[in-house]
CSV table of C-alpha atoms in Angstrom, one decimal:
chain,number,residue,atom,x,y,z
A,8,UNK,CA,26.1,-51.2,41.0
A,9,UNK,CA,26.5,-51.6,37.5
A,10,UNK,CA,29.2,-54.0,38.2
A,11,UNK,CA,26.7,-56.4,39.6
A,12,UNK,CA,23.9,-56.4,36.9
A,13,UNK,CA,26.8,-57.2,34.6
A,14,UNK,CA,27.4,-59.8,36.8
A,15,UNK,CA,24.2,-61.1,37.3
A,16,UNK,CA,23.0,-60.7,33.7
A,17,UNK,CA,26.0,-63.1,32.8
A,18,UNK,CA,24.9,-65.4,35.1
A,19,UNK,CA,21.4,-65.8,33.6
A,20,UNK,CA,22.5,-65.4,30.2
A,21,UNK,CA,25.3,-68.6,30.8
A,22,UNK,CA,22.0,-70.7,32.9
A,23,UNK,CA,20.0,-70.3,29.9
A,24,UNK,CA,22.0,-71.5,27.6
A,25,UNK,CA,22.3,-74.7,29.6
A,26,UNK,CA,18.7,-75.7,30.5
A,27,UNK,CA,16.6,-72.3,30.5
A,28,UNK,CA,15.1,-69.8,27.7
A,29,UNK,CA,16.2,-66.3,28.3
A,30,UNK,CA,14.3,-63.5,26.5
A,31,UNK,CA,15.8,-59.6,26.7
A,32,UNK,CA,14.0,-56.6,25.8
A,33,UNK,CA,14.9,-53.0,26.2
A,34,UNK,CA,13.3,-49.6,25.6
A,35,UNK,CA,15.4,-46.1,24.9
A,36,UNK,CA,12.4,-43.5,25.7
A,37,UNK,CA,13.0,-39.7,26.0
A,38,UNK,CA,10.3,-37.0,26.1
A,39,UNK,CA,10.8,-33.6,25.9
A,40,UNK,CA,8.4,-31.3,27.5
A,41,UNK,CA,7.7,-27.6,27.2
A,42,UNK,CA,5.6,-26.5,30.2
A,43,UNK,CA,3.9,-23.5,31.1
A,44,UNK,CA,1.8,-24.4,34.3
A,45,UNK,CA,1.5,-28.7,34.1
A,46,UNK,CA,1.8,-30.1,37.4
A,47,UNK,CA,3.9,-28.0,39.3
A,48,UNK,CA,1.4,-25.0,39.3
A,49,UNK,CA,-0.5,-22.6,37.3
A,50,UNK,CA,1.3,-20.5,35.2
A,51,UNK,CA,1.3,-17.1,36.3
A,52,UNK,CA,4.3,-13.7,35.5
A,53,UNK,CA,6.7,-15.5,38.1
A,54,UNK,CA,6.0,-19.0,36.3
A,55,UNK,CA,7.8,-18.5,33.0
A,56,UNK,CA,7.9,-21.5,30.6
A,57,UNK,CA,10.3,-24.6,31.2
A,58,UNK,CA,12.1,-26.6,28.7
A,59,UNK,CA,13.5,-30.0,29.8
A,60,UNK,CA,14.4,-33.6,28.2
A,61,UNK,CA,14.2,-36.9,30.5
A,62,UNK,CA,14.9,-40.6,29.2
A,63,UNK,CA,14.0,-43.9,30.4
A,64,UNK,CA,17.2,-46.6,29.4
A,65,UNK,CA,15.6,-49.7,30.4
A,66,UNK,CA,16.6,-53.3,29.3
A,67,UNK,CA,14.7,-56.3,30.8
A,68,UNK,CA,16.3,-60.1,31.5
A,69,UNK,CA,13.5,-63.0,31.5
A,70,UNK,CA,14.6,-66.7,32.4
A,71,UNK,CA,11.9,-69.2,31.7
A,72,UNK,CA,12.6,-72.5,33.3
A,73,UNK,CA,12.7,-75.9,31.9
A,74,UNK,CA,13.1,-79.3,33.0
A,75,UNK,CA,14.3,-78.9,36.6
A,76,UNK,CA,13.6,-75.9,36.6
A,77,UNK,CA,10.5,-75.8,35.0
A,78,UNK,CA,7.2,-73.2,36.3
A,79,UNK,CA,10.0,-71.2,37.2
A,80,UNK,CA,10.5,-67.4,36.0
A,81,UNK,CA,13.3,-64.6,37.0
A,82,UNK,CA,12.9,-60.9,35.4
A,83,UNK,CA,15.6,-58.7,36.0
A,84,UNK,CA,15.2,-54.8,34.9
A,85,UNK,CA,17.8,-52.2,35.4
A,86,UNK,CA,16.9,-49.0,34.2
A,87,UNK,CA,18.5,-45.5,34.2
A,88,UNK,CA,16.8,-42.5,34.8
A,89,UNK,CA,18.0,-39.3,33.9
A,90,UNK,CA,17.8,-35.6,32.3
A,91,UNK,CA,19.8,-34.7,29.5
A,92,UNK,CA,22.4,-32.4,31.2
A,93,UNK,CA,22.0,-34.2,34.3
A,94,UNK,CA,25.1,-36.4,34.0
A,95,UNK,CA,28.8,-35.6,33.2
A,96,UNK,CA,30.2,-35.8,30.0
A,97,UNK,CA,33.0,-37.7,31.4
A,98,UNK,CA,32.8,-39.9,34.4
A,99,UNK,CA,34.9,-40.5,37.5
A,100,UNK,CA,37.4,-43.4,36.5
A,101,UNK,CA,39.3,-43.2,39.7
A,102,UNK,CA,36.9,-43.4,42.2
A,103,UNK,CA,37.8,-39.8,43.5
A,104,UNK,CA,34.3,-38.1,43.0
A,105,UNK,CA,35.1,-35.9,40.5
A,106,UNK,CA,33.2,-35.0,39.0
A,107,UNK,CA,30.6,-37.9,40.1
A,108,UNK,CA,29.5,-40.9,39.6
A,109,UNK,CA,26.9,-42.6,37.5
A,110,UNK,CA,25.4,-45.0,39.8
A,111,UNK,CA,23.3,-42.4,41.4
A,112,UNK,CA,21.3,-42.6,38.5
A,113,UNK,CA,20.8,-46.5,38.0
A,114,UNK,CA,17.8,-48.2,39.7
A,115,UNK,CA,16.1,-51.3,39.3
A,116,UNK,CA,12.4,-51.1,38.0
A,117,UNK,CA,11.6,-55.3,38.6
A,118,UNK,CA,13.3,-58.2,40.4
A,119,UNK,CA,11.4,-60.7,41.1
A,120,UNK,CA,11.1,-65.0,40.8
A,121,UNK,CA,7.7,-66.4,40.1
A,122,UNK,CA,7.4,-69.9,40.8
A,123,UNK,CA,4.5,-72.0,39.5
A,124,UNK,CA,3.8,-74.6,42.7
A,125,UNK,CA,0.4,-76.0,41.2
A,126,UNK,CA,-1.8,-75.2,38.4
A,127,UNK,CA,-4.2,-73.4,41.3
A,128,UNK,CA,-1.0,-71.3,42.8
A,129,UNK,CA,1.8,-68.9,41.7
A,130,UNK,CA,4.0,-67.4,44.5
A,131,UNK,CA,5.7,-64.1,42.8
A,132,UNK,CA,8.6,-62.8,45.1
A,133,UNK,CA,11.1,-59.2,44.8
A,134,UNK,CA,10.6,-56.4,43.7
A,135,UNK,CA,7.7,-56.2,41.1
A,136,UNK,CA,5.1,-54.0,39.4
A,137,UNK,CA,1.5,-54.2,41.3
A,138,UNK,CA,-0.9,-53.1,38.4
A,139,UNK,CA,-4.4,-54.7,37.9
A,140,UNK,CA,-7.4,-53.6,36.3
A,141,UNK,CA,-7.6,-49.7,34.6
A,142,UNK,CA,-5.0,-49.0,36.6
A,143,UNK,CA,-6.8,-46.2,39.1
A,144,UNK,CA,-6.1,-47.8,42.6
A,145,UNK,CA,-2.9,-50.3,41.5
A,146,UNK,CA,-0.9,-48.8,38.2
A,147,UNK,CA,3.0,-49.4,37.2
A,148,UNK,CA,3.0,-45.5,36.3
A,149,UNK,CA,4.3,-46.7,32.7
A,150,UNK,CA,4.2,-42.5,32.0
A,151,UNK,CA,6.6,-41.9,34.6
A,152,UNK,CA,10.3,-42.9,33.6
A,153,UNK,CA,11.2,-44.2,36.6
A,154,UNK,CA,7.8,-46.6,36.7
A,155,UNK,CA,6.5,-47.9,39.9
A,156,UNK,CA,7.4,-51.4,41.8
A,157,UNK,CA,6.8,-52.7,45.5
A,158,UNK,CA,9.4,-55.3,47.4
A,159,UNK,CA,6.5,-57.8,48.1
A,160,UNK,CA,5.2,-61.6,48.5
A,161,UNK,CA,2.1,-62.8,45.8
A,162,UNK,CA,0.4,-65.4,45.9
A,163,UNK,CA,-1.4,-65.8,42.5
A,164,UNK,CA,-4.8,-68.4,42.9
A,165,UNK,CA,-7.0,-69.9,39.8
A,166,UNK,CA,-10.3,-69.8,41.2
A,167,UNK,CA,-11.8,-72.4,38.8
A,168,UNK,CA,-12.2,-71.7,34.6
A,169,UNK,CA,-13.2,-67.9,35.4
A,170,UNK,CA,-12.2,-66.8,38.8
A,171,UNK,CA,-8.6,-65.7,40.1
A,172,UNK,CA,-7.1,-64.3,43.4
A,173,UNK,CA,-4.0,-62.3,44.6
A,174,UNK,CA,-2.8,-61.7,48.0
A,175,UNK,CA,0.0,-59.5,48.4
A,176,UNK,CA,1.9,-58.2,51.2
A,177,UNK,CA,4.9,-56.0,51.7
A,178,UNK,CA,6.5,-54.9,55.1
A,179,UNK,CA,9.3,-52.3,54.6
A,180,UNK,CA,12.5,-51.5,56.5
A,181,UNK,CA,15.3,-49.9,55.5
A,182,UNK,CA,18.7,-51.9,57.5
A,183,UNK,CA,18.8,-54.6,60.3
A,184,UNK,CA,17.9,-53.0,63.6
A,185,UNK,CA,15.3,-53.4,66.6
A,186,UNK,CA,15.5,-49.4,67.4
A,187,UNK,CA,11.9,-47.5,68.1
A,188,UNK,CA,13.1,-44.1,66.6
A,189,UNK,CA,13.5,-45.7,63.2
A,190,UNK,CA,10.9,-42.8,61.1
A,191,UNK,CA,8.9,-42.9,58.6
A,192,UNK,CA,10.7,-40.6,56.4
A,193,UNK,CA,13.5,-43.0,56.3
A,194,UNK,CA,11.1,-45.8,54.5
A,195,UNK,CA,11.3,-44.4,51.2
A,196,UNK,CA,8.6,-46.9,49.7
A,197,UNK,CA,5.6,-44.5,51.7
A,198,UNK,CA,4.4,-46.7,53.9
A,199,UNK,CA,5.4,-49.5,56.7
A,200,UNK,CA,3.1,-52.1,55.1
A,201,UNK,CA,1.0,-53.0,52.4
A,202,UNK,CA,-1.6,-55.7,52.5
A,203,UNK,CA,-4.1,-56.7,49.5
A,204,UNK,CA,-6.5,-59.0,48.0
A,205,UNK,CA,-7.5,-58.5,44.6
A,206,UNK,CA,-10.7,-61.0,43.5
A,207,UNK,CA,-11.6,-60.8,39.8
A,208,UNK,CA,-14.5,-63.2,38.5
A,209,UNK,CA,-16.5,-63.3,34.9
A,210,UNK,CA,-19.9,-63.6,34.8
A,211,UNK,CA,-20.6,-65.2,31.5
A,212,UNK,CA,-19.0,-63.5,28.6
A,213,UNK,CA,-20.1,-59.8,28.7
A,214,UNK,CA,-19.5,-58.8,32.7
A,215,UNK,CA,-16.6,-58.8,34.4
A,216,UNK,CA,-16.8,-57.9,38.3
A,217,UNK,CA,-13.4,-57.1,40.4
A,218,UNK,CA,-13.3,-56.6,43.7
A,219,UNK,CA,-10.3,-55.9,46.1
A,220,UNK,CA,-9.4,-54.6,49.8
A,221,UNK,CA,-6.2,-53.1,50.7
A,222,UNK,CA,-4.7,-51.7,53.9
A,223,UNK,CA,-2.0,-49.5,54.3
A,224,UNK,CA,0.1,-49.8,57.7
A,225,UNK,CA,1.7,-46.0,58.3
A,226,UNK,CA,3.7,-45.6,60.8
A,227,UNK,CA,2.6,-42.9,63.8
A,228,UNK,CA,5.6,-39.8,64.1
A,229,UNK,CA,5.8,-37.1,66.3
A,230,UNK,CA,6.5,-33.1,64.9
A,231,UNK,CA,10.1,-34.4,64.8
A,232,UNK,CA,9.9,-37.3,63.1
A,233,UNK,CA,10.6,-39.6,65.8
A,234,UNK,CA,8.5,-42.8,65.4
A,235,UNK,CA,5.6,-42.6,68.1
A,236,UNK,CA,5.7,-46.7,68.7
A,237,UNK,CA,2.1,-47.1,67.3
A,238,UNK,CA,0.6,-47.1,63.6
A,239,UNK,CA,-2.6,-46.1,61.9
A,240,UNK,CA,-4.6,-48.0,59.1
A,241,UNK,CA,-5.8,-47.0,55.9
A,242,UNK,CA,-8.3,-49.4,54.8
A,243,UNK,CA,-9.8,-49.3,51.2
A,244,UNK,CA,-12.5,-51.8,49.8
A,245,UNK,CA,-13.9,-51.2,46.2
A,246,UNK,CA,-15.6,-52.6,43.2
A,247,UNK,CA,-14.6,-52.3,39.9
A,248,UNK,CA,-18.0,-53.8,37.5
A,249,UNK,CA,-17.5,-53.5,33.2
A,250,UNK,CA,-20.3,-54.9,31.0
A,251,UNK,CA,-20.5,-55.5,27.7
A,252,UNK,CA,-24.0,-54.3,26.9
A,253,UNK,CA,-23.6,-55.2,22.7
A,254,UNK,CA,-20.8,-54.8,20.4
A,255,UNK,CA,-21.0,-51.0,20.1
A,256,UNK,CA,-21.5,-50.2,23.8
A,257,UNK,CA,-19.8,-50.7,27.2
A,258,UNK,CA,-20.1,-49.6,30.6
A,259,UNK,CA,-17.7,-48.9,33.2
A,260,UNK,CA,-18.1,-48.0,36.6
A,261,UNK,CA,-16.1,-48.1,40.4
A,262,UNK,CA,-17.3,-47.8,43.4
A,263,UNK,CA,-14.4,-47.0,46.6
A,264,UNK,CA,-14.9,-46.6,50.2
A,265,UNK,CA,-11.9,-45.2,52.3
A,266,UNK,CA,-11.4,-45.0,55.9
A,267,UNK,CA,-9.1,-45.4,58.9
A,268,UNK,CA,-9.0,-45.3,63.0
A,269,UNK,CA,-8.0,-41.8,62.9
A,270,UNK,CA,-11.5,-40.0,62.0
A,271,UNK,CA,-11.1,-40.4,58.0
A,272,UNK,CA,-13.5,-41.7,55.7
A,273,UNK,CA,-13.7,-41.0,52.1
A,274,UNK,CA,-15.6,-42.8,48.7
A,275,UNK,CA,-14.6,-42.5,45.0
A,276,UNK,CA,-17.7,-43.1,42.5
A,277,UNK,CA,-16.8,-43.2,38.7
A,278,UNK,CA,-18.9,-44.4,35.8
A,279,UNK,CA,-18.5,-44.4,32.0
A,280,UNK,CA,-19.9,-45.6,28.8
A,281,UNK,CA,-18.2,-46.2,25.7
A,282,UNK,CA,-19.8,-46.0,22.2
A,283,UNK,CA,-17.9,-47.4,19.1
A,284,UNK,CA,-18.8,-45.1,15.9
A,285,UNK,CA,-17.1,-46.7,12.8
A,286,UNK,CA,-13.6,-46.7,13.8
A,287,UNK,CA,-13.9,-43.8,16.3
A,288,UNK,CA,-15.2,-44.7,20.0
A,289,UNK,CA,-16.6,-42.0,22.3
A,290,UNK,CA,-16.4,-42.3,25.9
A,291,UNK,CA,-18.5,-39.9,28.2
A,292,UNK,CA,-18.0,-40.3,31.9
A,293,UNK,CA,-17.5,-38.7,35.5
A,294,UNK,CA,-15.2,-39.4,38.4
A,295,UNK,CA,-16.8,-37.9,42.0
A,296,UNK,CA,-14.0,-37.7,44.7
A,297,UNK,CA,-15.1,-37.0,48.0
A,298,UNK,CA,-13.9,-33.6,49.7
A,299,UNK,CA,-14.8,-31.0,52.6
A,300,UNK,CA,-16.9,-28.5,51.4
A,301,UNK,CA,-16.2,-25.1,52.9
A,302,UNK,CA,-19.1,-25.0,55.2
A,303,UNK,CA,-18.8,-28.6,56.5
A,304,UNK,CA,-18.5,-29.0,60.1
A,305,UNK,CA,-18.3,-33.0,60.2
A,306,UNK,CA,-14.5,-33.6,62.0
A,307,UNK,CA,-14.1,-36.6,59.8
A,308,UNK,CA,-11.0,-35.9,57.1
A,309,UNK,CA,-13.2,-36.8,53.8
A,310,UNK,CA,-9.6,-36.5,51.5
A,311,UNK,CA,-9.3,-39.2,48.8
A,312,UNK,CA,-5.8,-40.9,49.4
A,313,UNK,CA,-4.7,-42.6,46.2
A,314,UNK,CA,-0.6,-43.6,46.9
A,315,UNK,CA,-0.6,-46.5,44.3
A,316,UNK,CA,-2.7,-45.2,41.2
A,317,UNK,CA,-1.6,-44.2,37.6
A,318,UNK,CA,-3.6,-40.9,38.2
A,319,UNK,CA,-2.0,-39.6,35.1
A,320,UNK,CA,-4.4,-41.5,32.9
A,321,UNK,CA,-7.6,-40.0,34.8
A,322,UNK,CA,-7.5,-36.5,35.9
A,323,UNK,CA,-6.5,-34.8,33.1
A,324,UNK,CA,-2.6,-35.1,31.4
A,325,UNK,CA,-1.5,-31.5,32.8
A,326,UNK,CA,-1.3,-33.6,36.7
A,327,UNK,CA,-2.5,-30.8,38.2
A,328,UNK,CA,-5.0,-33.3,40.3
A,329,UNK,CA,-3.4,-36.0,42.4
A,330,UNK,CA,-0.1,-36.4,41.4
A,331,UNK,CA,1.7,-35.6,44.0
A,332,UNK,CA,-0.3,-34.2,46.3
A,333,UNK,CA,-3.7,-34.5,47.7
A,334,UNK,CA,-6.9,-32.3,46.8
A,335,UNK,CA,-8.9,-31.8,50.5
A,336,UNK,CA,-11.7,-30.1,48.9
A,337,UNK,CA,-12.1,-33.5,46.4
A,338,UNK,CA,-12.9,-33.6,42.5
A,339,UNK,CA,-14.9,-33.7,40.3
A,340,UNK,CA,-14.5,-34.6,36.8
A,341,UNK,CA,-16.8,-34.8,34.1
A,342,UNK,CA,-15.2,-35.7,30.8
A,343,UNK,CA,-15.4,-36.8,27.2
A,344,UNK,CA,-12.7,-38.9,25.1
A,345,UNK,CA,-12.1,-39.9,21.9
A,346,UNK,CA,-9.4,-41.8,19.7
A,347,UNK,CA,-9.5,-41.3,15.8
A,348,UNK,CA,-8.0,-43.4,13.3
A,349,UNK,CA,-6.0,-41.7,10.8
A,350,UNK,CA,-4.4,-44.3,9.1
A,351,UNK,CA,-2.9,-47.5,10.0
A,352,UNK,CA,-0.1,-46.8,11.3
A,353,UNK,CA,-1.5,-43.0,13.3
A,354,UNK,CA,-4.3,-41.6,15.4
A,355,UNK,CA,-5.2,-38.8,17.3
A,356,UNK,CA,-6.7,-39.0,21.0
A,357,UNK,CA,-8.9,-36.7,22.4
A,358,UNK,CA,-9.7,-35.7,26.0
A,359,UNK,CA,-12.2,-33.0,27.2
A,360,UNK,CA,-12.6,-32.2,30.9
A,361,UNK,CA,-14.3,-30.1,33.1
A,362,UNK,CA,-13.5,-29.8,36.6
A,363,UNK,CA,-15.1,-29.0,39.9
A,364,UNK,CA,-15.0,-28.7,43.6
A,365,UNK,CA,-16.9,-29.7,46.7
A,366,UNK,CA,-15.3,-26.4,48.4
A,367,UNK,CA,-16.0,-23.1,47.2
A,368,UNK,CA,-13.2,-20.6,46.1
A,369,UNK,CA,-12.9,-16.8,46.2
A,370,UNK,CA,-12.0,-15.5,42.6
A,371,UNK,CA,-9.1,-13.2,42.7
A,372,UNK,CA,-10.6,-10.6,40.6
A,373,UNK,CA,-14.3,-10.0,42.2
A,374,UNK,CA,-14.2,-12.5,45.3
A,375,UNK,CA,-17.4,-14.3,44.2
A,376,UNK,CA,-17.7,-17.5,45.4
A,377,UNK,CA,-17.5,-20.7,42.8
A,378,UNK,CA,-16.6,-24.1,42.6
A,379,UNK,CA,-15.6,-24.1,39.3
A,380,UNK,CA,-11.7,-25.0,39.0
A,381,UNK,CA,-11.6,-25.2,34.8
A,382,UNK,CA,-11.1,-27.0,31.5
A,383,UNK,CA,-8.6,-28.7,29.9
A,384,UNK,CA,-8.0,-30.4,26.6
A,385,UNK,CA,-5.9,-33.0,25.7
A,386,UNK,CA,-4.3,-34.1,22.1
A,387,UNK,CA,-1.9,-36.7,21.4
A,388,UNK,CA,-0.7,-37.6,18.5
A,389,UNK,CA,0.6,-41.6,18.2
A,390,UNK,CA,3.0,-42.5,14.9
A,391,UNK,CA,3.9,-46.2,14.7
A,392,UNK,CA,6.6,-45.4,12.4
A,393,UNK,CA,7.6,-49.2,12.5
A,394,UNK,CA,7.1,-52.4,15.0
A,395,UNK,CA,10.2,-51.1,17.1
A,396,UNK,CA,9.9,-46.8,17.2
A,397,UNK,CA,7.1,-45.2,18.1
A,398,UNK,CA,6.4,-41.1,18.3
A,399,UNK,CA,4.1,-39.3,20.2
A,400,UNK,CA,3.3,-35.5,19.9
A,401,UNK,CA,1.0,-34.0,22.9
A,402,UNK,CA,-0.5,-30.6,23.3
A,403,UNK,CA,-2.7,-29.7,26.3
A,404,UNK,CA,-4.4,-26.8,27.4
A,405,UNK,CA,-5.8,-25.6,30.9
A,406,UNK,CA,-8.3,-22.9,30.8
A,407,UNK,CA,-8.5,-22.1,34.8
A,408,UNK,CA,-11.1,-20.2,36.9
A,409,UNK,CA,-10.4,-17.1,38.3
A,410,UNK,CA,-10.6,-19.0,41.5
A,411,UNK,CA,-8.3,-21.3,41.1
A,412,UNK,CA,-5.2,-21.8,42.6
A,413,UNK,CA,-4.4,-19.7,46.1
A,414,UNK,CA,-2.7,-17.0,44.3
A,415,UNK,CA,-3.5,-14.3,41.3
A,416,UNK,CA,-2.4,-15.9,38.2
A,417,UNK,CA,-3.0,-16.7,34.4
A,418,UNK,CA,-5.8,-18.6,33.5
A,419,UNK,CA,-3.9,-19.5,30.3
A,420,UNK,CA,-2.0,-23.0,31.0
A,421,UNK,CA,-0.3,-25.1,28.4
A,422,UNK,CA,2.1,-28.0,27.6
A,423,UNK,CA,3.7,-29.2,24.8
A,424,UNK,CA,5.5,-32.7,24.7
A,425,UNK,CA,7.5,-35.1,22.1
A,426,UNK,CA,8.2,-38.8,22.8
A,427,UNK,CA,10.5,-41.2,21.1
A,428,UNK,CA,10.3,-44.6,22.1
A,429,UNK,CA,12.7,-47.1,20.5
A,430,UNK,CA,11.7,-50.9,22.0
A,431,UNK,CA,12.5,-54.6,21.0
């Protein structure tokens, strides 16, 4: 594999210097993390700390068009992915397998041409990062290492001087064949097909109102996996409004409606307002996810289905909410965040959150009832050392409920984290 981006990054590099303007950029980013609870569960006395380094290598081949060729734009971005330990010291010259290969841990993060047809349309084409807006419904996962891409057909529209929209569409296989009992499993992108439009529109200078509809095609499997021959619909439609009420203040707010042929609906409702102080704005806010609570009878799944979303950047950093998995009692999040300006080249962000349920929990201790889950706190410290290196230091803190989680454990969670990210 890593024959061929050789290949093909020669390739661009020799067409740009004939009639073309080639730009590369790459990024060297590890981050080590000490955990004790993030993500993967509460910490608890069979949970003991973890201690482990991962690193993003990714370099990033743009070819700009020009004469001939002109409106027209490649991006080619191989990236590997790995822990530190993960890989031999030595590789495999022979091709034997011993002791293994590197390719296994290539992958490519973009691929894609964008061709400029008119000055009203763009058709983007490959495999590309879908991320519009605050990232909640469509993000490129920038904190994972690995990112997140889609093999899929855009067509970008100007809608007149303030107005633009995308259609997108994907339709996933995984080798040429007609066979029924292809499964879903095998479809590693999560889903048969994607469809979406994504409207965004300014009204005057101070609001700014997207609006977008997507529907996920899932494939219908049986207990065995064996593809049914039919396929259910997720459709989502929602509303994304931000106004600009003065220089010092501005609202945000979205507005999601789920729901599919198979007895599922389900809304998402967030709303915050942002304050600037001096140099240090305040942003107060809630997120409302819907959920079953424990005594609802309605047969109607009311889980929140988020597949595409950078839900990193909303529900806390620990990921203990909706990365990964799916919360059927829903959220709810009421938060408070901050960034303060240390100097010019540092600052410190802030998060506060408390979290709730719609479903009520038994505490391990007395058995009350609560919907309470807990708080955490989020710190990050940001260093521009220079325009090329960057550090980040993170600290975060879980305070759970007693009844959270579905067995005894701490409710003492932390995580500690260092990034370095060199970029040019």
């Amino acid at each position: 594999m890593n024959k061929i981006y050789t290949l093909v990054v020669l390739g661009l590099l020799a067409t740009g210097a004939l009639r073309a303007q080639v730009t590369i950029n790459g990024e060297i980013r590890p981050r080590t993390e000490l955990y004790n609870g993030n993500n993967n569960g509460k910490a608890s006395g069979d949970n003991t700390p973890g201690l482990a380094t991962q690193q993003r290598s990714r370099l990033t081949f743009t070819y700009l068009g020009k004469e001939e060729t002109e409106g027209l734009k490649i991006v080619l971005s191989p990236q590997l992915i790995s822990f530190w330990g993960q890989m031999p010291q030595a590789y495999d010259l022979l091709g034997d397998g011993v002791p293994g290969a590197p390719e296994a841990n290539f992958s490519v993060f973009e691929a894609y041409a964008q061709y400029k047809l008119s000055d009203l349309f763009t058709l983007k084409f490959g495999r590309q990062a879908i991320s519009y807006g605050d990232q909640r419904w469509f993000g490129a996962l920038g904190w994972a290492a690995s990112g997140r891409a889609h093999d899929a057909f855009v067509g970008k529209f100007t809608l007149g001087e303030s107005s633009t929209l995308d259609v997108g569409f994907t339709l996933n296989q995984t080798r040429h064949t007609n066979d029924a009992n292809v499964a879903l499993q095998n479809i590693r992108a999560g889903n048969k097909s994607l469809q979406y439009l994504w409207y965004e529109t300014k009204l005057g200078d101070n609001v700014t109102l997207p609006a977008m509809i997507t529907n996920i095609t899932n494939q219908d499997v049986d207990t065995a996996g064996v593809f049914e021959g039919t396929h259910t619909h997720v459709t989502t439609v929602g509303t994304m409004p931000s106004i600009k009420v003065s220089d010092n203040i501005k609202l945000d707010a979205s507005a999601y409606y789920q729901f599919s042929e198979d007895n599922h609906t389900a809304t998402l409702l967030a709303a915050s307002a942002t304050f600037k102080t001096g140099n240090t704005p305040v942003t107060i806010g809630a997120d409302i996810v819907s959920g079953k609570a424990v005594d609802d009878t309605d047969t109607k799944s009311k889980t929140w289905l988020q597949p595409f979303g950078t839900n990193h950047k909303f529900y806390g950093l620990m990921d203990f909410f909706y990365v990964g998995e799916t919360r059927q009692e829903g959220l709810n999040d009421f938060f408070i965040k901050s960034v303060f300006k240390l100097n010019d080249k540092s600052k410190l962000i802030a998060h506060a959150h408390y979290f709730t349920a719609n479903k009520d929990y038994a505490s391990a201790e007395n058995g009350n009832m609560t919907k309470e889950i807990g708080g955490e706190l989020d710190l990050i410290y940001n260093l521009n050392i220079s325009k090329p290196f960057n550090l980040k230091l993170g600290y975060s803190q879980f305070l759970a409920s007693e009844a959270f989680g579905v067995i005894p454990s701490d409710d003492f969670n932390n995580w500690v984290w260092l990034q370095l990210t060199a970029k040019f």
